[in-house]
mmCIF file of C-alpha atoms in Angstrom:
data_model
loop_
_atom_site.group_PDB
_atom_site.id
_atom_site.type_symbol
_atom_site.label_atom_id
_atom_site.label_comp_id
_atom_site.label_asym_id
_atom_site.label_seq_id
_atom_site.Cartn_x
_atom_site.Cartn_y
_atom_site.Cartn_z
ATOM 1 C CA VAL N 19 -26.013 274.487 1.699
ATOM 2 C CA LEU N 20 -23.203 272.620 -0.004
ATOM 3 C CA LEU N 21 -19.946 272.118 1.882
ATOM 4 C CA PHE N 22 -16.885 271.087 -0.091
ATOM 5 C CA GLY N 23 -13.208 270.416 0.198
ATOM 6 C CA SER N 24 -10.633 269.672 -2.443
ATOM 7 C CA TRP N 25 -6.969 268.890 -2.931
ATOM 8 C CA ALA N 26 -5.214 269.214 -6.275
ATOM 9 C CA GLU N 27 -1.713 269.120 -7.671
ATOM 10 C CA ALA N 28 -0.808 271.184 -10.719
ATOM 11 C CA ARG N 29 2.361 270.916 -12.782
ATOM 12 C CA LYS N 30 3.757 273.408 -15.261
ATOM 13 C CA PRO N 31 6.511 271.847 -17.386
ATOM 14 C CA GLY N 32 10.084 273.087 -17.364
ATOM 15 C CA GLY N 33 12.054 273.922 -20.465
ATOM 16 C CA PHE N 34 13.897 276.874 -21.860
ATOM 17 C CA SER N 35 12.849 280.486 -21.605
ATOM 18 C CA THR N 36 11.202 281.707 -24.791
ATOM 19 C CA LEU N 37 11.356 285.194 -23.246
ATOM 20 C CA ALA N 38 15.141 284.925 -23.343
ATOM 21 C CA VAL N 39 15.414 283.711 -26.927
ATOM 22 C CA GLY N 40 14.496 287.137 -28.305
ATOM 23 C CA ALA N 41 17.121 288.911 -26.210
ATOM 24 C CA PHE N 42 19.898 286.342 -25.981
ATOM 25 C CA SER N 43 19.470 283.427 -28.470
ATOM 26 C CA LEU N 44 19.365 279.780 -27.413
ATOM 27 C CA ASP N 45 22.918 279.839 -25.983
ATOM 28 C CA PRO N 46 23.495 283.316 -24.534
ATOM 29 C CA ASN N 47 27.142 282.874 -23.541
ATOM 30 C CA ALA N 48 28.005 280.647 -26.549
ATOM 31 C CA ASP N 49 29.568 277.893 -24.427
ATOM 32 C CA GLY N 50 27.530 275.085 -26.013
ATOM 33 C CA ASN N 51 25.254 274.734 -22.943
ATOM 34 C CA PRO N 52 22.046 276.817 -22.695
ATOM 35 C CA GLU N 53 21.870 276.577 -18.875
ATOM 36 C CA GLU N 54 21.303 280.345 -18.651
ATOM 37 C CA ILE N 55 17.780 279.993 -20.062
ATOM 38 C CA LEU N 56 16.758 276.567 -18.682
ATOM 39 C CA PHE N 57 14.219 276.215 -15.871
ATOM 40 C CA ASP N 58 12.620 273.348 -13.928
ATOM 41 C CA GLU N 59 9.031 272.158 -13.688
ATOM 42 C CA GLU N 60 6.749 274.142 -11.356
ATOM 43 C CA VAL N 61 4.577 272.169 -8.924
ATOM 44 C CA MET N 62 1.663 273.595 -6.945
ATOM 45 C CA GLU N 63 -0.491 271.820 -4.356
ATOM 46 C CA VAL N 64 -3.832 273.426 -3.498
ATOM 47 C CA ILE N 65 -6.151 272.740 -0.583
ATOM 48 C CA GLU N 66 -9.563 274.433 -0.541
ATOM 49 C CA LEU N 67 -12.502 274.350 1.870
ATOM 50 C CA GLY N 68 -15.715 276.188 1.168
ATOM 51 C CA PHE N 69 -19.461 276.394 0.939
ATOM 52 C CA LYS N 70 -22.175 277.366 -1.537
ATOM 53 C CA SER N 71 -25.657 278.197 -0.356
ATOM 54 C CA VAL N 72 -29.078 279.330 -1.524
ATOM 55 C CA LEU N 73 -31.097 280.952 1.247
ATOM 56 C CA ARG N 74 -34.387 282.778 1.855
ATOM 57 C CA ASN N 75 -36.399 280.822 -0.712
ATOM 58 C CA GLY N 76 -33.771 281.379 -3.400
ATOM 59 C CA SER N 77 -33.491 285.147 -3.032
ATOM 60 C CA VAL N 78 -29.989 285.019 -1.473
ATOM 61 C CA ARG N 79 -26.899 283.206 -2.673
ATOM 62 C CA LEU N 80 -23.890 283.134 -0.334
ATOM 63 C CA ASN N 81 -20.620 281.413 -1.234
ATOM 64 C CA GLY N 82 -17.222 281.357 0.443
ATOM 65 C CA ALA N 83 -13.924 279.530 0.425
ATOM 66 C CA LEU N 84 -10.548 279.368 2.143
ATOM 67 C CA PHE N 85 -7.538 278.074 0.240
ATOM 68 C CA TYR N 86 -3.825 277.409 0.519
ATOM 69 C CA GLU N 87 -1.415 277.067 -2.421
ATOM 70 C CA ASP N 88 2.048 275.589 -1.868
ATOM 71 C CA TYR N 89 4.555 276.136 -4.690
ATOM 72 C CA THR N 90 7.752 274.224 -5.392
ATOM 73 C CA ASP N 91 10.082 275.631 -8.061
ATOM 74 C CA ARG N 92 7.668 278.455 -8.937
ATOM 75 C CA GLN N 93 8.524 279.860 -12.378
ATOM 76 C CA VAL N 94 9.272 283.596 -12.223
ATOM 77 C CA SER N 95 10.337 286.022 -14.950
ATOM 78 C CA VAL N 96 13.486 287.872 -13.865
ATOM 79 C CA GLN N 97 15.857 290.339 -15.512
ATOM 80 C CA LYS N 98 19.382 289.161 -16.183
ATOM 81 C CA ILE N 99 22.425 290.588 -17.898
ATOM 82 C CA ILE N 100 24.329 288.002 -19.922
ATOM 83 C CA GLY N 101 27.389 289.409 -21.643
ATOM 84 C CA ASP N 102 26.360 292.933 -22.621
ATOM 85 C CA THR N 103 22.648 292.168 -23.064
ATOM 86 C CA LEU N 104 19.802 292.758 -20.602
ATOM 87 C CA GLY N 105 16.833 290.448 -21.017
ATOM 88 C CA ASN N 106 14.188 288.409 -19.213
ATOM 89 C CA VAL N 107 14.614 284.758 -18.312
ATOM 90 C CA ILE N 108 12.539 282.324 -16.274
ATOM 91 C CA LYS N 109 14.077 281.278 -12.947
ATOM 92 C CA ASN N 110 12.701 278.908 -10.341
ATOM 93 C CA ALA N 111 11.864 280.190 -6.875
ATOM 94 C CA ALA N 112 12.459 277.177 -4.616
ATOM 95 C CA GLY N 113 9.328 277.839 -2.562
ATOM 96 C CA GLY N 114 6.275 280.020 -2.240
ATOM 97 C CA GLU N 115 2.831 279.991 -0.690
ATOM 98 C CA VAL N 116 -0.511 281.749 -0.886
ATOM 99 C CA PHE N 117 -3.244 281.873 1.742
ATOM 100 C CA GLY N 118 -6.559 283.192 0.497
ATOM 101 C CA ALA N 119 -10.231 283.695 1.210
ATOM 102 C CA GLU N 120 -13.164 284.579 -1.020
ATOM 103 C CA ILE N 121 -16.775 285.404 -0.296
ATOM 104 C CA ASP N 122 -19.589 286.529 -2.548
ATOM 105 C CA VAL N 123 -23.242 287.301 -2.044
ATOM 106 C CA THR N 124 -26.152 287.914 -4.408
ATOM 107 C CA MET N 125 -29.507 289.176 -3.152
ATOM 108 C CA ALA N 126 -32.686 289.620 -5.173
ATOM 109 C CA LEU N 127 -34.251 292.657 -3.559
ATOM 110 C CA ASN N 128 -37.332 292.378 -5.766
ATOM 111 C CA ASP N 129 -38.237 291.104 -9.277
ATOM 112 C CA LYS N 130 -36.250 293.893 -10.960
ATOM 113 C CA VAL N 131 -33.339 294.681 -8.619
ATOM 114 C CA THR N 132 -30.478 292.355 -7.702
ATOM 115 C CA LEU N 133 -27.587 293.365 -5.478
ATOM 116 C CA SER N 134 -24.316 291.451 -5.554
ATOM 117 C CA GLY N 135 -20.794 291.798 -4.247
ATOM 118 C CA GLY N 136 -17.705 289.885 -3.401
ATOM 119 C CA TYR N 137 -14.386 290.103 -1.609
ATOM 120 C CA SER N 138 -11.087 288.277 -2.094
ATOM 121 C CA TYR N 139 -8.066 288.270 0.181
ATOM 122 C CA LEU N 140 -4.606 286.999 -0.815
ATOM 123 C CA ASP N 141 -1.507 286.718 1.325
ATOM 124 C CA SER N 142 1.357 285.497 -0.867
ATOM 125 C CA GLU N 143 5.073 285.227 -0.253
ATOM 126 C CA TYR N 144 8.200 283.536 -1.478
ATOM 127 C CA THR N 145 9.356 281.103 1.212
ATOM 128 C CA ASP N 146 12.693 280.473 -0.544
ATOM 129 C CA PHE N 147 13.867 282.546 -3.522
ATOM 130 C CA LYS N 148 17.531 283.369 -3.957
ATOM 131 C CA LEU N 149 19.190 284.286 -7.243
ATOM 132 C CA SER N 150 22.173 286.116 -8.652
ATOM 133 C CA SER N 151 21.661 289.113 -10.927
ATOM 134 C CA THR N 152 23.251 292.338 -12.054
ATOM 135 C CA GLY N 153 19.953 293.754 -13.335
ATOM 136 C CA ALA N 154 18.901 296.957 -11.570
ATOM 137 C CA GLY N 155 15.247 295.880 -11.723
ATOM 138 C CA GLU N 156 15.897 292.678 -9.790
ATOM 139 C CA ILE N 157 18.048 294.441 -7.202
ATOM 140 C CA SER N 158 15.371 297.109 -6.606
ATOM 141 C CA ARG N 159 12.544 294.525 -6.434
ATOM 142 C CA ALA N 160 14.417 292.532 -3.799
ATOM 143 C CA GLY N 161 15.743 295.557 -1.918
ATOM 144 C CA ASN N 162 18.986 293.761 -1.107
ATOM 145 C CA CYS N 163 22.281 292.831 -2.741
ATOM 146 C CA GLU N 164 25.228 290.898 -1.396
ATOM 147 C CA ILE N 165 28.205 291.459 -3.715
ATOM 148 C CA ALA N 166 29.858 288.224 -4.845
ATOM 149 C CA VAL N 167 32.228 287.026 -7.549
ATOM 150 C CA ILE N 168 30.893 284.020 -9.457
ATOM 151 C CA SER N 169 32.910 282.516 -12.326
ATOM 152 C CA GLY N 170 35.100 285.606 -12.382
ATOM 153 C CA GLU N 171 32.174 288.048 -12.688
ATOM 154 C CA THR N 172 30.950 290.438 -10.005
ATOM 155 C CA THR N 173 27.253 289.968 -9.303
ATOM 156 C CA CYS N 174 24.597 290.497 -6.633
ATOM 157 C CA LEU N 175 23.252 287.629 -4.587
ATOM 158 C CA ILE N 176 19.628 288.604 -4.115
ATOM 159 C CA ASP N 177 17.180 287.153 -1.603
ATOM 160 C CA ARG N 178 13.479 287.662 -2.379
ATOM 161 C CA THR N 179 12.405 285.311 0.426
ATOM 162 C CA GLY N 180 9.468 286.920 2.256
ATOM 163 C CA ASN N 181 8.540 289.163 -0.695
ATOM 164 C CA VAL N 182 5.013 289.165 -2.105
ATOM 165 C CA PHE N 183 4.389 287.477 -5.476
ATOM 166 C CA GLU N 184 4.267 289.800 -8.450
ATOM 167 C CA ARG N 185 0.756 291.046 -9.315
ATOM 168 C CA ALA N 186 -0.730 289.356 -6.222
#
């Protein structure tokens, strides 16, 4: 039986949204500042505790782990209307976290038959993710919209705090 623990920090660099370039160009509102498509670095800290084992004279392998991922400025693709164009841009969610567990087992029933299986559990959520958008997709994903006027334009202030990560 091997017991292990680990801590890691991952960083994904910031930059400008290449998703947006196809829809909007490098300066969507032509004001000389491409702030509409800029995003910050994403940082993730991960803590994991687990075990790996070989049992019953090598005929059974049992492995498991618990983990926690803490995101700061998580990079998320969102829909945005700039001018008259709808496109995707990368925005930073201020915070997010994932709790998870994994277990897998492999059993050699005899020389010709092996049985294996596994299970993973994820519980993800944005702990702080607020943005403004007029895109119907973003409003429906969040399920809320507080009407506001920003820089003379009517928009929705959307709060996705508490929502599950996409594809999680």
